[in-house]
CSV table of C-alpha atoms in Angstrom, one decimal:
chain,number,residue,atom,x,y,z
A,161,ARG,CA,-8.9,2.2,-16.5
A,162,LYS,CA,-7.2,1.4,-13.2
A,163,GLU,CA,-3.8,1.0,-13.6
A,164,VAL,CA,-3.1,-1.9,-11.0
A,165,GLU,CA,-6.1,-5.1,-11.1
A,166,GLN,CA,-6.5,-7.4,-9.3
A,167,ASP,CA,-8.8,-10.6,-9.0
A,168,PRO,CA,-12.2,-8.9,-7.6
A,169,GLY,CA,-12.7,-11.6,-4.3
A,170,PRO,CA,-13.2,-13.2,-2.2
A,171,PHE,CA,-11.7,-16.6,-2.3
A,172,ASN,CA,-13.3,-18.8,0.1
A,173,VAL,CA,-11.2,-22.4,0.0
A,174,PRO,CA,-10.8,-25.1,2.2
A,175,GLU,CA,-7.2,-26.2,4.3
A,176,GLY,CA,-5.0,-27.7,2.2
A,177,ALA,CA,-6.5,-25.9,-1.3
A,178,THR,CA,-4.3,-24.3,-3.8
A,179,VAL,CA,-5.6,-21.1,-5.3
A,180,ALA,CA,-3.9,-18.6,-7.4
A,181,PHE,CA,-4.4,-15.1,-7.4
A,182,ASN,CA,-3.3,-12.6,-10.7
A,183,CYS,CA,-3.5,-9.3,-11.3
A,184,THR,CA,-2.3,-7.4,-14.4
A,185,TYR,CA,-0.7,-3.8,-14.4
A,186,SER,CA,-0.5,-1.1,-17.8
A,187,ASN,CA,2.4,0.7,-17.2
A,188,SER,CA,5.0,-1.2,-19.7
A,189,ALA,CA,7.6,0.8,-17.6
A,190,SER,CA,6.9,-0.7,-14.4
A,191,GLN,CA,10.5,-1.8,-12.8
A,192,SER,CA,9.3,-3.9,-10.0
A,193,PHE,CA,6.4,-5.4,-8.5
A,194,PHE,CA,5.5,-7.1,-5.0
A,195,TRP,CA,3.3,-9.3,-3.2
A,196,TYR,CA,1.9,-7.5,-0.1
A,197,ARG,CA,-0.2,-9.0,2.6
A,198,GLN,CA,-2.9,-7.3,4.3
A,199,ASP,CA,-4.0,-8.2,7.8
A,200,CYS,CA,-7.7,-7.3,9.1
A,201,ARG,CA,-7.5,-3.2,10.1
A,202,LYS,CA,-3.8,-3.7,10.3
A,203,GLU,CA,-0.7,-2.6,8.0
A,204,PRO,CA,0.8,-4.6,4.6
A,205,LYS,CA,3.2,-6.2,4.9
A,206,LEU,CA,5.3,-7.6,2.4
A,207,LEU,CA,4.9,-10.7,1.3
A,208,MET,CA,7.6,-11.1,-1.6
A,209,SER,CA,8.9,-9.8,-4.9
A,210,VAL,CA,8.4,-10.8,-7.9
A,211,TYR,CA,11.5,-11.4,-10.4
A,212,SER,CA,12.0,-12.0,-13.7
A,213,SER,CA,12.0,-15.6,-13.4
A,214,GLY,CA,9.7,-16.4,-11.3
A,215,ASN,CA,10.5,-16.9,-7.3
A,216,GLU,CA,9.4,-19.6,-5.1
A,217,ASP,CA,9.2,-19.2,-0.6
A,218,GLY,CA,8.0,-21.5,1.0
A,219,ARG,CA,4.4,-22.5,-0.1
A,220,PHE,CA,4.6,-19.4,-2.2
A,221,THR,CA,5.4,-19.0,-5.6
A,222,ALA,CA,5.1,-16.4,-7.7
A,223,GLN,CA,5.5,-15.3,-11.3
A,224,LEU,CA,5.7,-12.4,-14.0
A,225,ASN,CA,5.1,-11.6,-17.6
A,226,ARG,CA,6.8,-9.3,-18.9
A,227,ALA,CA,5.1,-9.2,-22.4
A,228,SER,CA,0.9,-9.7,-21.2
A,229,GLN,CA,1.6,-7.6,-18.4
A,230,TYR,CA,0.4,-9.5,-15.7
A,231,ILE,CA,1.6,-10.8,-12.4
A,232,SER,CA,0.4,-13.7,-10.3
A,233,LEU,CA,0.7,-15.5,-6.6
A,234,LEU,CA,0.0,-19.4,-6.0
A,235,ILE,CA,-1.0,-20.2,-2.1
A,236,ARG,CA,-0.2,-24.0,-1.7
A,237,ASP,CA,-1.9,-26.5,0.9
A,238,SER,CA,-3.6,-23.2,2.2
A,239,LYS,CA,-3.8,-22.4,5.6
A,240,LEU,CA,-6.8,-21.1,8.0
A,241,SER,CA,-3.0,-18.3,8.5
A,242,ASP,CA,-3.5,-16.7,5.7
A,243,SER,CA,-7.1,-15.5,5.7
A,244,ALA,CA,-6.0,-12.4,4.7
A,245,THR,CA,-6.3,-9.4,1.7
A,246,TYR,CA,-3.3,-9.9,-1.1
A,247,LEU,CA,-2.1,-6.5,-2.5
A,248,CYS,CA,-0.8,-6.6,-5.6
A,249,VAL,CA,1.9,-3.4,-6.7
A,250,VAL,CA,4.0,-2.1,-8.8
A,251,ASN,CA,7.0,-0.1,-8.8
A,252,THR,CA,7.9,2.6,-11.8
A,253,ASN,CA,11.0,3.3,-12.2
A,254,ALA,CA,10.2,6.6,-10.3
A,255,GLY,CA,10.3,5.0,-7.7
A,256,LYS,CA,6.5,5.5,-7.4
A,257,SER,CA,4.2,2.6,-6.5
A,258,THR,CA,0.7,1.7,-7.1
A,259,PHE,CA,-1.0,-0.8,-5.0
A,260,GLY,CA,-4.8,-2.7,-6.4
A,261,ASP,CA,-7.0,-2.8,-4.4
A,262,GLY,CA,-6.4,-6.6,-3.2
A,263,THR,CA,-8.0,-9.8,-3.0
A,264,THR,CA,-10.0,-11.1,-0.4
A,265,LEU,CA,-8.9,-14.9,0.8
A,266,THR,CA,-10.3,-17.0,3.5
A,267,VAL,CA,-9.5,-20.3,3.8
A,268,LYS,CA,-11.9,-22.7,6.0
A,269,PRO,CA,-11.2,-25.8,8.3
B,244,GLY,CA,14.9,-1.4,15.9
B,245,ALA,CA,11.9,0.9,15.5
B,246,GLY,CA,9.4,0.7,12.9
B,247,VAL,CA,7.8,3.6,11.4
B,248,SER,CA,5.9,5.8,13.4
B,249,GLN,CA,2.5,7.5,12.9
B,250,SER,CA,0.7,9.8,15.1
B,251,PRO,CA,-1.8,10.6,16.2
B,252,SER,CA,-3.8,6.1,16.1
B,253,ASN,CA,-7.0,8.1,15.8
B,254,LYS,CA,-8.7,11.8,15.2
B,255,VAL,CA,-11.9,13.1,15.1
B,256,THR,CA,-12.6,16.0,14.2
B,257,GLU,CA,-15.7,17.8,12.8
B,258,LYS,CA,-15.5,19.4,9.5
B,259,GLY,CA,-14.3,22.4,8.6
B,260,LYS,CA,-11.7,21.4,11.2
B,261,ASP,CA,-7.5,21.6,9.5
B,262,VAL,CA,-5.6,18.9,10.8
B,263,GLU,CA,-2.1,17.5,10.7
B,264,LEU,CA,-0.9,13.7,11.1
B,265,ARG,CA,2.6,12.6,11.5
B,266,CYS,CA,4.9,10.4,10.3
B,267,ASP,CA,8.4,9.4,11.4
B,268,PRO,CA,10.0,6.9,9.0
B,269,ILE,CA,12.7,4.6,9.8
B,270,SER,CA,15.9,5.9,10.3
B,271,GLY,CA,18.6,5.5,7.4
B,272,HIS,CA,14.7,5.5,4.5
B,273,THR,CA,15.4,8.3,2.4
B,274,ALA,CA,12.0,7.0,0.3
B,275,LEU,CA,8.7,7.8,2.5
B,276,TYR,CA,5.0,7.9,0.8
B,277,TRP,CA,1.8,9.2,1.9
B,278,TYR,CA,-1.6,6.7,1.0
B,279,ARG,CA,-5.4,6.5,2.0
B,280,GLN,CA,-7.5,3.7,3.1
B,281,ARG,CA,-11.2,4.0,2.7
B,282,LEU,CA,-12.6,1.3,4.5
B,283,GLY,CA,-13.0,-1.5,2.7
B,284,GLN,CA,-11.4,-0.1,-0.1
B,285,GLY,CA,-7.2,-0.3,-1.3
B,286,LEU,CA,-4.5,1.5,-0.3
B,287,GLU,CA,-5.1,5.7,-2.9
B,288,PHE,CA,-1.1,6.8,-3.2
B,289,LEU,CA,-1.2,10.7,-1.8
B,290,ILE,CA,2.4,11.4,-2.3
B,291,TYR,CA,6.6,10.1,-2.3
B,292,PHE,CA,9.1,11.9,-1.3
B,293,GLN,CA,12.4,10.5,-2.7
B,294,GLY,CA,15.6,12.5,-0.8
B,295,ASN,CA,16.2,16.5,-1.4
B,296,SER,CA,14.1,15.4,-4.6
B,297,ALA,CA,10.9,17.7,-5.5
B,298,PRO,CA,8.2,15.8,-4.1
B,299,ASP,CA,5.5,13.3,-6.0
B,300,LYS,CA,2.5,15.3,-5.5
B,301,SER,CA,0.7,13.1,-7.8
B,302,GLY,CA,-2.0,11.3,-5.5
B,303,LEU,CA,-3.1,14.6,-4.0
B,304,PRO,CA,-6.8,14.5,-4.0
B,305,SER,CA,-7.4,18.4,-3.9
B,306,ASP,CA,-5.6,21.9,-3.2
B,307,ARG,CA,-6.3,21.1,0.7
B,308,PHE,CA,-4.3,18.6,0.9
B,309,SER,CA,-0.6,19.0,1.4
B,310,ALA,CA,2.6,17.5,3.4
B,311,GLU,CA,6.2,18.4,4.1
B,312,ARG,CA,9.2,16.3,5.2
B,313,THR,CA,12.6,18.2,6.2
B,314,GLY,CA,14.8,16.2,5.0
B,315,GLU,CA,15.4,12.6,5.6
B,316,SER,CA,13.4,12.4,8.8
B,317,VAL,CA,9.7,13.5,10.0
B,318,SER,CA,6.8,14.0,7.6
B,319,THR,CA,3.4,15.5,8.6
B,320,LEU,CA,0.3,15.3,6.0
B,321,THR,CA,-2.0,18.4,6.5
B,322,ILE,CA,-5.7,18.4,6.1
B,323,GLN,CA,-7.4,21.5,5.4
B,324,ARG,CA,-11.5,22.3,5.6
B,325,THR,CA,-11.8,18.6,6.5
B,326,GLN,CA,-15.0,17.0,4.9
B,327,GLN,CA,-16.3,13.6,5.6
B,328,GLU,CA,-15.4,11.5,2.9
B,329,ASP,CA,-12.0,12.2,4.2
B,330,SER,CA,-12.7,9.8,6.6
B,331,ALA,CA,-10.1,6.8,6.2
B,332,VAL,CA,-7.2,5.4,7.6
B,333,TYR,CA,-4.0,7.2,5.7
B,334,LEU,CA,-1.0,5.2,6.3
B,335,CYS,CA,2.4,6.3,5.5
B,336,ALA,CA,4.9,3.8,3.7
B,337,SER,CA,9.2,4.5,4.3
B,338,SER,CA,11.6,2.6,2.2
B,339,LEU,CA,15.3,2.6,1.7
B,340,GLY,CA,15.5,4.3,-1.6
B,341,GLY,CA,12.7,4.9,-4.3
B,342,LEU,CA,14.8,3.8,-7.7
B,343,SER,CA,14.9,0.2,-6.8
B,344,PRO,CA,13.0,-1.9,-5.6
B,345,TYR,CA,13.0,-2.1,-1.7
B,346,GLU,CA,10.4,-3.5,0.4
B,347,GLN,CA,8.1,-0.7,1.7
B,348,TYR,CA,7.3,-1.0,5.4
B,349,PHE,CA,4.3,0.7,6.6
B,350,GLY,CA,3.3,2.2,9.8
B,351,PRO,CA,0.1,1.4,12.3
B,352,GLY,CA,-1.7,4.0,10.7
B,353,THR,CA,-4.2,7.7,11.8
B,354,ARG,CA,-7.1,6.4,11.3
B,355,LEU,CA,-9.6,10.0,10.9
B,356,THR,CA,-13.0,10.6,11.6
B,357,VAL,CA,-14.3,13.5,10.1
B,358,THR,CA,-18.2,14.2,12.0
């Protein structure tokens, strides 16, 4: 079993749709959590950190459930420019990062 | 300011040759990571440097792979006796500190093709 697992995808949604991605992690000692975005043939870039109380950044909402060891990302009112691969990232307290394999989102007109 | 830079951007090499990939992190970043990403796949952790601590080499796939870092600056990833399965994009990232939830900034990667 992988340390970090994500929805396999791909997700194909129309503009304006709401879409949610889930990510589960196996290491209960994990300390910090992130969502990164990776465009085709580009390097990953931070989308948002994930806080225990949940956090929102515009159309994006991230939530963490430590008891069930999962993280979610909700995107509201999808835009064409949201098309990308979304990577879930989990850090241990030793600083090592483990990336999920990513979920591909395509937003269509 | 300058971001993470990597060189070369592309490298084509023959099977069996050694290659050296370079990463220049953002100045002041004490943590540096190397990842491998095969076509259509996720990021695979290779090695992690944090300040002067011993590096976490747990992700290196074989003894053909090694990496060094000079202080808190440049890092080189060396692959000896390259194999076709080593073909991938090698990404380097740096962050302010490994023990805090700081953002990782990625370089553009080195695309390695082993023929």
